[in-house]
Short mmCIF file of C-alpha atoms in Angstrom, two decimals:
data_model
loop_
_atom_site.label_atom_id
_atom_site.label_comp_id
_atom_site.label_asym_id
_atom_site.label_seq_id
_atom_site.Cartn_x
_atom_site.Cartn_y
_atom_site.Cartn_z
CA MET A 274 -0.03 -0.11 0.00
CA HIS A 275 1.39 3.62 -1.07
CA GLN A 276 1.93 5.79 1.72
CA ARG A 277 -0.21 8.28 0.13
CA ALA A 278 -2.93 6.33 -0.99
CA GLY A 279 -6.38 8.03 -0.36
CA LEU A 280 -4.68 11.45 -0.49
CA LEU A 281 -4.90 14.37 -2.69
CA ALA A 282 -2.54 14.23 -5.78
CA HIS A 283 0.88 16.55 -5.37
CA GLU A 284 1.72 18.62 -8.44
CA SER A 285 4.63 15.95 -8.72
CA ASP A 286 1.94 12.98 -9.23
CA LEU A 287 0.49 14.84 -12.12
CA VAL A 288 1.37 14.05 -16.00
CA ASP A 289 3.22 16.26 -18.68
CA LEU A 290 0.06 17.27 -20.32
CA GLU A 291 2.51 18.44 -23.58
CA LYS A 292 4.62 15.91 -23.63
CA LEU A 293 1.88 13.26 -23.76
CA THR A 294 0.42 14.85 -26.61
CA SER A 295 3.63 15.27 -28.37
CA SER A 296 4.23 11.98 -28.12
CA TYR A 297 1.01 10.67 -29.12
CA PHE A 298 2.22 12.23 -32.66
CA ASP A 299 6.16 11.56 -32.57
CA VAL A 300 6.44 8.21 -31.34
CA SER A 301 6.12 5.59 -33.85
CA PRO A 302 5.49 2.11 -32.42
CA ASP A 303 7.30 -1.09 -33.51
CA VAL A 304 4.68 -4.17 -33.78
CA ALA A 305 7.65 -6.29 -33.08
CA ILE A 306 7.76 -5.39 -29.54
CA ALA A 307 5.07 -6.97 -28.10
CA GLU A 308 4.01 -4.28 -25.49
CA GLN A 309 3.53 -2.05 -28.83
CA ARG A 310 1.38 -4.11 -30.61
CA VAL A 311 -2.69 -3.59 -30.76
CA ALA A 312 -4.24 -5.85 -28.39
CA PHE A 313 -7.67 -5.90 -27.57
CA GLY A 314 -8.50 -6.65 -23.73
CA THR A 315 -11.73 -6.96 -22.26
CA SER A 316 -12.26 -3.55 -22.97
CA GLY A 317 -10.33 -2.44 -26.42
CA HIS A 318 -6.87 -1.40 -27.03
CA ARG A 319 -5.34 0.64 -23.85
CA GLY A 320 -1.98 2.23 -23.78
CA SER A 321 0.14 5.30 -23.34
CA SER A 322 1.78 7.71 -26.00
CA LEU A 323 5.01 7.72 -23.64
CA ASN A 324 5.99 4.19 -23.96
CA GLY A 325 4.79 3.43 -27.78
CA SER A 326 1.70 1.78 -27.02
CA PHE A 327 -1.01 4.19 -27.89
CA ASN A 328 -0.05 6.53 -30.71
CA GLU A 329 -1.20 7.96 -33.67
CA ASN A 330 -0.48 5.13 -35.81
CA HIS A 331 -2.25 2.64 -33.43
CA ILE A 332 -5.54 4.53 -33.47
CA LEU A 333 -5.24 5.21 -37.33
CA ALA A 334 -4.26 1.38 -38.11
CA ILE A 335 -7.28 0.21 -35.48
CA THR A 336 -10.13 2.66 -37.04
CA GLN A 337 -9.18 1.39 -40.58
CA ALA A 338 -9.05 -2.33 -39.84
CA ILE A 339 -12.83 -1.54 -37.97
CA VAL A 340 -13.53 -0.11 -41.27
CA GLU A 341 -12.74 -2.95 -43.24
CA TYR A 342 -14.21 -5.11 -40.59
CA ARG A 343 -17.77 -3.42 -40.79
CA THR A 344 -17.29 -3.27 -44.80
CA ALA A 345 -17.31 -7.21 -44.76
CA GLN A 346 -19.76 -7.55 -42.29
CA GLY A 347 -22.27 -5.34 -44.15
CA PHE A 348 -22.50 -2.61 -42.21
CA ASN A 349 -23.31 0.36 -43.92
CA GLY A 350 -24.83 2.92 -41.76
CA PRO A 351 -23.57 5.66 -39.75
CA ILE A 352 -20.39 5.35 -36.81
CA TYR A 353 -21.44 6.95 -33.32
CA VAL A 354 -17.80 8.46 -32.00
CA GLY A 355 -17.57 9.18 -28.65
CA ARG A 356 -14.55 10.28 -26.41
CA ASP A 357 -13.90 10.44 -22.37
CA THR A 358 -11.91 13.34 -20.83
CA HIS A 359 -8.33 11.55 -20.47
CA ALA A 360 -6.16 13.74 -22.36
CA LEU A 361 -5.39 11.33 -25.51
CA SER A 362 -8.84 10.69 -26.34
CA GLU A 363 -8.94 14.57 -27.96
CA PRO A 364 -6.30 13.85 -30.45
CA ALA A 365 -7.27 10.04 -30.85
CA GLN A 366 -10.70 11.22 -31.89
CA GLN A 367 -9.52 13.53 -34.56
CA SER A 368 -7.24 10.58 -35.98
CA VAL A 369 -10.69 8.29 -35.89
CA LEU A 370 -12.42 11.17 -37.73
CA GLU A 371 -9.83 11.44 -40.51
CA VAL A 372 -9.60 7.69 -41.20
CA LEU A 373 -13.69 7.37 -41.45
CA ALA A 374 -13.75 10.39 -43.75
CA GLY A 375 -11.15 9.48 -45.79
CA ASN A 376 -12.91 6.20 -46.27
CA GLY A 377 -16.27 8.09 -46.76
CA LEU A 378 -18.34 6.84 -43.90
CA VAL A 379 -20.73 8.87 -41.73
CA ALA A 380 -19.32 10.02 -38.13
CA LEU A 381 -21.69 11.19 -35.80
CA ILE A 382 -19.88 12.93 -32.51
CA ASP A 383 -21.38 15.03 -29.80
CA SER A 384 -23.25 18.00 -30.77
CA ASN A 385 -21.34 20.35 -28.63
CA ASP A 386 -18.09 18.64 -29.24
CA ARG A 387 -18.21 17.46 -25.52
CA TYR A 388 -17.71 14.32 -23.62
CA THR A 389 -19.53 10.95 -24.55
CA PRO A 390 -20.41 8.22 -21.81
CA THR A 391 -20.05 4.69 -23.22
CA PRO A 392 -23.75 3.76 -22.52
CA ALA A 393 -24.94 7.09 -24.32
CA ILE A 394 -23.39 5.59 -27.55
CA SER A 395 -24.83 1.99 -26.80
CA VAL A 396 -28.19 3.41 -26.62
CA ALA A 397 -27.83 5.66 -29.70
CA ILE A 398 -26.78 2.40 -31.94
CA ILE A 399 -29.91 0.53 -30.09
CA ASP A 400 -32.01 3.17 -30.72
CA HIS A 401 -30.71 3.86 -34.81
CA ASN A 402 -30.95 -0.05 -35.42
CA GLY A 403 -34.38 -0.52 -33.77
CA GLN A 404 -36.03 2.19 -36.35
CA LEU A 405 -34.62 0.22 -39.54
CA PRO A 406 -37.08 -1.81 -41.54
CA ARG A 407 -36.22 -5.40 -41.48
CA GLY A 408 -33.11 -6.64 -43.25
CA SER A 409 -31.72 -3.03 -43.99
CA ASP A 410 -28.11 -2.80 -44.14
CA ALA A 411 -27.67 0.68 -42.80
CA VAL A 412 -27.06 -0.56 -39.39
CA ALA A 413 -25.04 1.69 -36.87
CA ASP A 414 -22.25 0.81 -34.73
CA GLY A 415 -19.80 2.92 -32.62
CA ILE A 416 -16.31 3.69 -31.61
CA VAL A 417 -15.55 4.63 -27.86
CA ILE A 418 -12.40 6.42 -27.25
CA THR A 419 -11.58 5.67 -23.50
CA PRO A 420 -9.27 3.63 -21.56
CA SER A 421 -11.88 3.55 -18.93
CA HIS A 422 -10.83 4.32 -15.06
CA ASN A 423 -6.96 3.77 -16.07
CA PRO A 424 -4.55 6.62 -15.27
CA PRO A 425 -4.31 9.90 -16.96
CA GLN A 426 -1.47 8.80 -19.20
CA ASP A 427 -3.11 6.38 -21.01
CA GLY A 428 -5.54 6.19 -23.68
CA GLY A 429 -7.78 3.71 -25.28
CA ILE A 430 -10.33 2.73 -28.16
CA LYS A 431 -13.03 -0.21 -28.45
CA TYR A 432 -15.63 -0.87 -31.03
CA ASN A 433 -19.03 -1.81 -30.25
CA PRO A 434 -21.09 -3.62 -33.35
CA PRO A 435 -24.91 -3.04 -34.12
CA HIS A 436 -25.87 -4.87 -30.89
CA GLY A 437 -24.63 -1.77 -29.13
CA GLY A 438 -22.39 -3.49 -26.54
CA PRO A 439 -18.81 -4.68 -26.39
CA ALA A 440 -17.50 -6.36 -29.86
CA ASP A 441 -16.89 -10.14 -29.24
CA SER A 442 -13.47 -11.96 -29.66
CA ASP A 443 -14.01 -13.05 -33.40
CA ALA A 444 -14.29 -9.11 -34.04
CA THR A 445 -11.57 -7.65 -31.39
CA ASN A 446 -9.51 -10.47 -33.05
CA TRP A 447 -9.67 -10.02 -36.41
CA ILE A 448 -9.56 -5.99 -36.09
CA ALA A 449 -6.01 -6.51 -33.61
CA LYS A 450 -4.53 -8.78 -36.11
CA ARG A 451 -5.44 -6.37 -39.14
CA ALA A 452 -4.25 -3.22 -37.39
CA ASN A 453 -1.11 -4.91 -36.42
CA GLU A 454 -0.62 -5.65 -40.17
CA ILE A 455 -1.29 -1.95 -41.33
CA ILE A 456 1.08 -0.91 -39.15
CA SER A 457 4.01 -3.34 -39.95
CA ASN A 458 3.26 -2.60 -43.62
CA GLY A 459 3.94 0.83 -43.20
CA MET A 460 0.61 2.29 -42.75
CA GLN A 461 0.20 2.29 -46.77
CA ALA A 462 -3.78 0.75 -46.04
CA VAL A 463 -4.70 3.96 -44.12
CA LYS A 464 -7.26 6.34 -46.09
CA ARG A 465 -7.17 9.63 -44.53
CA ALA A 466 -9.11 12.73 -45.17
CA THR A 467 -10.41 16.52 -43.26
CA PRO A 468 -12.78 15.19 -40.89
CA ASN A 469 -16.62 15.97 -41.91
CA ALA A 470 -18.41 14.46 -38.95
CA ARG A 471 -21.89 15.32 -37.93
CA LYS A 472 -23.46 16.42 -34.58
CA PHE A 473 -25.76 14.07 -32.88
CA ASP A 474 -27.11 14.97 -29.08
CA PHE A 475 -26.05 12.12 -27.39
CA LEU A 476 -26.79 13.76 -24.14
CA ASN A 477 -30.52 14.40 -24.64
CA ASN A 478 -31.05 11.23 -26.24
CA TYR A 479 -30.04 9.49 -23.47
CA VAL A 480 -31.19 11.68 -20.71
CA SER A 481 -34.69 12.11 -22.08
CA GLN A 482 -35.19 8.35 -21.96
CA LEU A 483 -34.24 7.51 -18.55
CA ASP A 484 -37.78 7.38 -16.98
CA GLN A 485 -38.12 4.35 -18.83
CA VAL A 486 -35.69 2.44 -17.36
CA LEU A 487 -35.87 3.88 -13.48
CA LYS A 488 -38.97 5.19 -11.02
CA LEU A 489 -37.12 8.73 -11.37
CA ASP A 490 -40.69 10.15 -9.84
CA SER A 491 -40.17 7.78 -7.00
CA ILE A 492 -36.88 9.21 -6.08
CA ARG A 493 -38.33 12.88 -6.73
CA ASN A 494 -41.33 12.39 -4.51
CA ALA A 495 -38.90 10.75 -1.59
CA ASP A 496 -36.42 13.67 -2.08
CA VAL A 497 -33.54 11.33 -1.89
CA ARG A 498 -30.48 13.67 -1.63
CA ILE A 499 -27.97 12.47 -3.98
CA GLY A 500 -24.58 13.79 -4.45
CA ALA A 501 -23.11 12.49 -7.96
CA ASP A 502 -19.31 12.82 -8.69
CA PRO A 503 -18.39 12.48 -12.13
CA MET A 504 -14.63 12.30 -11.21
CA GLY A 505 -13.66 14.20 -13.97
CA GLY A 506 -15.31 11.83 -16.52
CA ALA A 507 -17.76 11.75 -19.41
CA SER A 508 -20.94 11.98 -17.18
CA VAL A 509 -20.09 15.57 -16.04
CA ASP A 510 -22.66 17.35 -18.13
CA TYR A 511 -25.25 14.42 -17.86
CA TRP A 512 -25.68 14.80 -14.21
CA GLY A 513 -26.81 18.23 -14.20
CA ALA A 514 -29.25 17.59 -17.01
CA ILE A 515 -31.00 14.33 -14.99
CA ALA A 516 -31.10 16.61 -12.26
CA ASP A 517 -33.01 19.46 -14.36
CA ARG A 518 -34.99 17.30 -16.13
CA PHE A 519 -36.56 15.19 -13.26
CA ARG A 520 -36.40 17.80 -11.14
CA LEU A 521 -34.25 15.66 -8.47
CA ASN A 522 -32.58 16.50 -5.30
CA LEU A 523 -29.40 16.25 -7.11
CA GLN A 524 -26.09 17.87 -6.38
CA VAL A 525 -23.13 17.51 -8.95
CA ILE A 526 -19.80 17.31 -6.98
CA ASN A 527 -16.77 18.94 -8.67
CA PRO A 528 -18.27 19.69 -12.30
CA ASN A 529 -14.89 20.07 -13.70
CA VAL A 530 -12.69 18.56 -16.00
CA ASP A 531 -8.89 18.41 -15.60
CA TYR A 532 -6.89 16.17 -18.37
CA ARG A 533 -4.34 15.76 -15.32
CA PHE A 534 -7.23 14.74 -12.88
CA GLY A 535 -5.43 16.80 -10.30
CA PHE A 536 -8.47 16.66 -7.81
CA MET A 537 -8.46 12.72 -7.28
CA THR A 538 -6.99 11.28 -4.39
CA LEU A 539 -4.27 8.77 -4.90
CA ASP A 540 -5.44 4.67 -5.54
CA TRP A 541 -3.65 2.04 -3.28
CA ASP A 542 -0.48 1.90 -5.41
CA GLY A 543 -0.15 5.80 -5.66
CA LYS A 544 -1.40 6.15 -9.14
CA ILE A 545 -4.05 8.32 -9.94
CA ARG A 546 -7.06 6.33 -11.19
CA MET A 547 -10.42 7.12 -11.56
CA ASP A 548 -11.73 3.38 -10.33
CA CYS A 549 -15.13 4.10 -8.59
CA SER A 550 -14.82 0.95 -6.68
CA SER A 551 -11.71 1.88 -4.99
CA PRO A 552 -12.15 3.32 -1.31
CA HIS A 553 -8.67 5.21 -2.04
CA ALA A 554 -9.73 6.77 -5.09
CA MET A 555 -13.31 7.47 -3.60
CA ALA A 556 -11.72 8.67 -0.54
CA SER A 557 -13.22 12.66 -0.53
CA LEU A 558 -16.70 10.54 -1.14
CA ILE A 559 -16.33 8.44 1.77
CA ASP A 560 -15.23 11.46 4.08
CA ASN A 561 -18.31 13.55 3.22
CA LYS A 562 -20.88 10.47 3.21
CA SER A 563 -23.37 12.24 5.58
CA SER A 564 -23.96 14.83 3.37
CA PHE A 565 -26.30 12.82 1.27
CA ASP A 566 -28.35 10.05 1.49
CA ILE A 567 -26.58 8.46 -1.63
CA SER A 568 -23.21 9.57 -2.79
CA THR A 569 -22.29 7.96 -6.34
CA GLY A 570 -18.93 8.08 -8.45
CA ASN A 571 -18.31 6.91 -11.99
CA ASP A 572 -14.98 6.37 -13.95
CA ALA A 573 -13.99 8.42 -17.04
CA ASP A 574 -16.33 6.96 -19.54
CA ALA A 575 -19.30 6.06 -17.03
CA ASP A 576 -19.37 2.71 -17.57
CA ARG A 577 -18.73 1.90 -14.01
CA HIS A 578 -20.21 3.00 -10.77
CA GLY A 579 -19.73 3.63 -7.19
CA ILE A 580 -22.22 3.80 -4.22
CA VAL A 581 -21.50 5.21 -1.15
CA THR A 582 -24.20 5.08 1.59
CA ALA A 583 -24.83 7.35 4.36
CA ASP A 584 -25.04 4.49 6.87
CA SER A 585 -22.28 2.42 5.54
CA GLY A 586 -19.88 4.15 3.41
CA LEU A 587 -18.61 2.58 0.13
CA MET A 588 -20.32 -0.31 -1.13
CA ASN A 589 -18.40 -3.46 -2.20
CA PRO A 590 -19.46 -3.82 -5.84
CA ASN A 591 -20.69 -7.47 -5.14
CA HIS A 592 -22.61 -6.18 -2.44
CA PHE A 593 -24.48 -3.87 -4.77
CA LEU A 594 -25.05 -6.18 -7.46
CA ALA A 595 -26.50 -8.52 -4.78
CA ALA A 596 -29.10 -5.88 -3.51
CA SER A 597 -29.88 -4.56 -7.07
CA ILE A 598 -30.72 -8.07 -8.49
CA HIS A 599 -32.89 -8.68 -5.13
CA TYR A 600 -34.71 -5.30 -5.70
CA LEU A 601 -35.13 -5.10 -9.54
CA PHE A 602 -36.35 -8.66 -9.88
CA GLY A 603 -39.14 -7.70 -7.25
CA GLU A 604 -40.13 -4.74 -8.56
CA ARG A 605 -39.69 -4.76 -12.20
CA ASP A 606 -43.25 -6.37 -13.34
CA GLY A 607 -42.70 -5.20 -17.31
CA TRP A 608 -39.74 -8.09 -17.32
CA ASP A 609 -40.23 -11.37 -18.48
CA GLU A 610 -40.90 -13.95 -16.01
CA ASN A 611 -38.13 -16.14 -17.33
CA ALA A 612 -35.82 -13.23 -17.68
CA ALA A 613 -32.36 -14.47 -16.13
CA VAL A 614 -29.48 -12.85 -14.14
CA GLY A 615 -26.30 -12.68 -15.36
CA LYS A 616 -22.67 -12.72 -13.56
CA THR A 617 -19.11 -13.61 -14.09
CA MET A 618 -17.23 -16.32 -12.72
CA VAL A 619 -15.65 -14.13 -10.00
CA SER A 620 -18.35 -12.39 -8.85
CA SER A 621 -19.71 -13.06 -5.40
CA SER A 622 -21.56 -16.26 -4.76
CA ILE A 623 -23.92 -14.36 -2.60
CA ILE A 624 -25.71 -13.53 -6.01
CA ASP A 625 -26.18 -17.29 -6.57
CA LYS A 626 -28.18 -17.17 -3.32
CA VAL A 627 -30.16 -14.46 -4.01
CA VAL A 628 -31.12 -15.70 -7.75
CA SER A 629 -31.74 -19.39 -6.00
CA SER A 630 -34.24 -17.53 -3.85
CA LEU A 631 -36.06 -15.53 -6.30
CA GLY A 632 -36.46 -19.08 -8.64
CA ARG A 633 -34.79 -17.18 -11.34
CA LYS A 634 -32.05 -18.69 -13.76
CA LEU A 635 -28.35 -17.79 -13.30
CA ILE A 636 -26.23 -17.52 -16.29
CA GLU A 637 -22.45 -17.80 -15.63
CA VAL A 638 -20.11 -16.49 -17.96
CA PRO A 639 -16.12 -15.74 -18.10
CA VAL A 640 -15.03 -12.05 -17.32
CA GLY A 641 -16.31 -9.67 -19.90
CA PHE A 642 -19.20 -7.44 -20.63
CA LYS A 643 -19.84 -9.14 -24.04
CA TRP A 644 -21.07 -12.15 -22.68
CA PHE A 645 -24.13 -10.22 -21.73
CA VAL A 646 -25.28 -8.50 -24.88
CA SER A 647 -27.21 -11.31 -26.57
CA GLY A 648 -29.60 -11.77 -23.33
CA LEU A 649 -29.59 -8.17 -22.69
CA SER A 650 -30.57 -7.54 -26.39
CA ASP A 651 -33.53 -9.97 -26.41
CA GLY A 652 -34.65 -9.63 -22.76
CA SER A 653 -33.63 -12.80 -21.87
CA ILE A 654 -31.50 -11.36 -19.18
CA GLY A 655 -32.88 -8.70 -17.32
CA PHE A 656 -29.80 -7.90 -15.26
CA GLY A 657 -26.08 -8.52 -16.21
CA GLY A 658 -23.05 -7.38 -13.93
CA GLU A 659 -19.25 -8.11 -13.22
CA GLU A 660 -17.78 -7.95 -9.66
CA SER A 661 -15.69 -4.50 -11.22
CA ALA A 662 -18.68 -2.64 -10.58
CA GLY A 663 -20.32 -2.49 -14.19
CA ALA A 664 -23.82 -3.45 -14.87
CA SER A 665 -26.88 -2.83 -17.11
CA PHE A 666 -30.41 -3.88 -17.16
CA LEU A 667 -33.53 -3.81 -19.03
CA ARG A 668 -35.98 -0.85 -19.38
CA ARG A 669 -39.09 -1.21 -17.29
CA ASN A 670 -41.09 -2.27 -20.00
CA GLY A 671 -38.45 -5.30 -20.79
CA GLN A 672 -36.85 -3.87 -23.88
CA ALA A 673 -33.27 -3.24 -24.36
CA TRP A 674 -31.15 -0.32 -22.62
CA SER A 675 -27.49 -0.32 -22.88
CA THR A 676 -26.20 -3.40 -23.60
CA ASP A 677 -22.85 -1.84 -22.41
CA LYS A 678 -22.02 -1.31 -18.99
CA ASP A 679 -24.04 1.76 -17.58
CA GLY A 680 -22.51 3.54 -14.17
CA LEU A 681 -25.27 6.27 -14.56
CA ILE A 682 -28.15 4.16 -14.13
CA MET A 683 -26.75 1.55 -11.46
CA CYS A 684 -26.16 4.92 -9.59
CA LEU A 685 -29.81 6.15 -9.64
CA LEU A 686 -30.96 2.76 -9.07
CA ALA A 687 -29.25 3.07 -5.60
CA ALA A 688 -31.11 6.15 -5.20
CA GLU A 689 -34.47 4.33 -6.28
CA ILE A 690 -33.83 1.41 -3.74
CA GLU A 691 -33.55 4.07 -1.16
CA ALA A 692 -36.83 6.11 -2.18
CA VAL A 693 -38.92 2.90 -3.00
CA THR A 694 -37.91 0.61 0.26
CA SER A 695 -36.80 3.37 2.67
CA LYS A 696 -33.61 1.35 2.98
CA SER A 697 -30.25 2.28 1.78
CA PRO A 698 -28.72 -0.26 -0.51
CA SER A 699 -26.56 -1.17 2.21
CA GLU A 700 -29.18 -1.45 4.76
CA LEU A 701 -30.94 -3.79 2.08
CA TYR A 702 -27.38 -5.75 1.75
CA ALA A 703 -27.30 -6.59 5.29
CA ASP A 704 -30.79 -7.99 5.25
CA LEU A 705 -29.68 -10.56 2.52
CA THR A 706 -26.52 -11.31 4.58
CA ARG A 707 -28.97 -12.30 7.89
CA ILE A 708 -30.73 -14.86 5.26
CA HIS A 709 -27.74 -16.01 2.87
CA GLY A 710 -24.72 -15.55 5.25
CA GLU A 711 -22.12 -13.10 5.14
CA PRO A 712 -19.03 -13.58 2.68
CA SER A 713 -15.79 -12.13 2.89
CA TYR A 714 -14.24 -11.50 -0.68
CA ARG A 715 -11.34 -9.81 -1.91
CA ARG A 716 -9.02 -9.60 -5.02
CA VAL A 717 -5.55 -9.05 -5.14
CA ASP A 718 -2.77 -9.06 -7.89
CA ALA A 719 0.34 -11.01 -8.31
CA PRO A 720 3.74 -10.29 -10.22
CA ALA A 721 3.75 -12.42 -13.54
CA THR A 722 5.84 -12.14 -16.77
CA LEU A 723 4.34 -12.31 -19.89
CA GLU A 724 5.11 -16.04 -20.33
CA GLN A 725 3.59 -16.87 -17.11
CA LYS A 726 0.29 -14.91 -17.99
CA SER A 727 0.02 -16.98 -21.12
CA THR A 728 0.81 -20.21 -19.43
CA LEU A 729 -2.26 -19.03 -16.93
CA SER A 730 -4.80 -18.13 -19.84
CA LYS A 731 -4.25 -21.61 -21.51
CA LEU A 732 -4.47 -23.63 -17.98
CA SER A 733 -6.16 -26.92 -17.90
CA ALA A 734 -7.88 -28.25 -15.01
CA ASN A 735 -6.00 -31.55 -14.68
CA GLU A 736 -2.88 -29.21 -14.42
CA VAL A 737 -4.10 -28.27 -10.66
CA SER A 738 -3.00 -31.18 -8.53
CA ALA A 739 -4.14 -29.70 -5.33
CA THR A 740 -6.97 -31.65 -3.35
CA THR A 741 -7.32 -28.96 -0.54
CA LEU A 742 -8.06 -25.65 -0.33
CA ALA A 743 -7.92 -23.80 3.20
CA GLY A 744 -8.73 -26.90 5.09
CA GLU A 745 -11.45 -27.96 2.91
CA SER A 746 -11.81 -30.70 0.14
CA ILE A 747 -11.60 -28.89 -3.44
CA SER A 748 -14.97 -29.61 -5.00
CA ASN A 749 -14.54 -28.28 -8.28
CA ILE A 750 -12.08 -26.98 -10.52
CA GLU A 751 -13.26 -25.03 -13.61
CA THR A 752 -11.45 -23.07 -16.58
CA HIS A 753 -14.69 -22.52 -18.61
CA ALA A 754 -17.78 -21.07 -17.34
CA SER A 755 -21.08 -23.17 -17.17
CA SER A 756 -22.71 -21.33 -19.88
CA GLY A 757 -19.58 -21.98 -21.99
CA GLY A 758 -16.38 -19.65 -22.84
CA ALA A 759 -13.30 -19.75 -21.49
CA LEU A 760 -12.32 -17.89 -18.11
CA GLY A 761 -8.31 -17.44 -19.32
CA GLY A 762 -7.47 -19.05 -16.21
CA VAL A 763 -8.69 -21.20 -13.15
CA LYS A 764 -11.59 -21.39 -10.85
CA VAL A 765 -11.11 -23.75 -7.75
CA SER A 766 -14.04 -24.02 -5.26
CA THR A 767 -14.81 -25.63 -1.84
CA GLN A 768 -17.88 -26.09 0.07
CA ASN A 769 -17.28 -22.76 1.74
CA ALA A 770 -14.98 -20.52 -0.51
CA TRP A 771 -13.51 -20.37 -3.96
CA PHE A 772 -10.49 -18.59 -5.73
CA ALA A 773 -10.23 -17.77 -9.43
CA ALA A 774 -6.82 -16.53 -10.99
CA ARG A 775 -6.55 -14.86 -14.50
CA PRO A 776 -4.16 -12.80 -16.24
CA SER A 777 -4.15 -9.13 -16.24
CA GLY A 778 -4.88 -7.66 -20.02
CA THR A 779 -3.09 -4.51 -19.00
CA GLU A 780 0.25 -5.40 -16.50
CA ASN A 781 2.54 -7.85 -15.97
CA VAL A 782 0.42 -9.12 -13.05
CA TYR A 783 -2.48 -11.80 -12.51
CA LYS A 784 -5.38 -11.18 -10.44
CA ILE A 785 -6.76 -13.58 -7.71
CA TYR A 786 -10.19 -13.18 -6.52
CA GLY A 787 -11.29 -15.04 -3.53
CA GLU A 788 -14.18 -15.39 -0.98
CA SER A 789 -14.92 -17.19 1.94
CA PHE A 790 -18.17 -17.83 3.97
CA LYS A 791 -16.34 -18.45 7.12
CA GLY A 792 -14.91 -15.04 7.54
CA ASP A 793 -11.85 -12.66 7.11
CA GLN A 794 -9.32 -15.14 7.95
CA HIS A 795 -10.18 -17.97 6.35
CA LEU A 796 -10.12 -15.83 3.34
CA GLU A 797 -6.65 -14.87 3.87
CA GLN A 798 -5.68 -18.17 4.07
CA VAL A 799 -7.46 -19.15 0.67
CA LEU A 800 -5.66 -16.02 -1.24
CA ALA A 801 -2.30 -17.30 0.18
CA GLU A 802 -2.73 -20.81 -0.66
CA ALA A 803 -4.27 -19.34 -4.17
CA GLN A 804 -1.37 -17.72 -5.00
CA SER A 805 0.75 -20.51 -3.95
CA LEU A 806 -0.67 -22.71 -6.21
CA VAL A 807 -0.99 -20.82 -9.19
CA ASP A 808 2.83 -19.82 -8.67
CA SER A 809 3.98 -23.36 -8.92
CA VAL A 810 1.71 -23.91 -11.92
CA ILE A 811 2.73 -21.15 -13.90
CA SER A 812 6.49 -21.53 -12.78
CA SER A 813 6.86 -25.25 -13.57
CA ARG A 814 5.86 -25.10 -16.97
#
């Protein structure tokens, strides 16, 4: 833990914006170096211009590859393009628009040349395509320029196909491979022209429909006091608009944009990171929790949520997921009675218990929101959520809303729960633990080389020879989700505990997720044995 974790950043912690921007244009990546290749993780390609992993050639090549991909797929409608508030997002958007113009495609950008949350782009894509006649090839898709909650020196770009959610691995693997080929061949395939993007009112399109998703009248009538912190991100204009349109008792905390994010408190490792699930990054909201009934935070593209209650402080993302599922499936009478709940393999098992008590089907998937897209599109999944504070759910009538993570509706849902039940989400979760037990859950990172990460991602169940974990017999070893799809790691379960390990897509570490229904001390034993077990396996191959 860094000695200044949770404290305001110093001037020395802030990125040099001039150097960051000049490096975007001046540094040419060498795709023979693994760290400088285009690589799509669970949420697009990310990197920094300072180390040659997010530069102009990357974005030009990725955009050209997306153009070629969508052409091959027969997608002939416009492309919705948005950016967040990271410094590199502005020049990257310019690069994207140049390539789209060079290929003669219609690009739609924010009407005020401001910032666009990921869910606003998802909703715009779905709305556009829902109005097309059956069989039309004028389907729209989108490009979101964001590295999510990553530090200020990072940039990112992701592609959302016509379903509005994250692209699947077939698409991203094709795009990444083609982009690297383009860079290797001297960028000759890239077509560029002066941008000619058209304007689209993302904010009004999104905000005007929120009452189809949430019981905003109930929030207003209960006069729930909400403090919404955009954390300097793309939701900065949206929260004020939401408050005004629906007459909510909502105060926008820190409505400023600073590309260096100098107002942030440092995360656990001393870095500036807009992680709204981190108690260190959310320290300012936690310290002032009594000022509001519900305080909320969003990351830079507003696809994640952080919930602070006056009675309990920052909620563990798993706890809020469990409370949200319990509440929604008891309140949304417009949803199909067979609508399922989606969770990732590394989310808390208390969700399994809550879903079982509701008599609903549970669909467990690998890490990545892309696994929920199909179900959220057709209404067969009512709610899909990840342990990393990302989730979305259906409109009140059971139709699709955002098929990508939506941090804004999750924050507003916390206020709706308070308004309708007269209990905070943390109080509702406490009720659930009295019924189902109280789990201890934590994620830790362990160092790993690129080779060790590759080994872990390809691990098979029979390579784990252990028979016990923290004093209990191992009952299950999984490398794939029950619904299909590889975890890219391993999950080991006992009667009262489990751990899962998978490599990070952006850092030289692997992540260990662990949970125990036997308390914190048992969890620590689970995590320690998990790291020892995984280290022995990936080091011996």
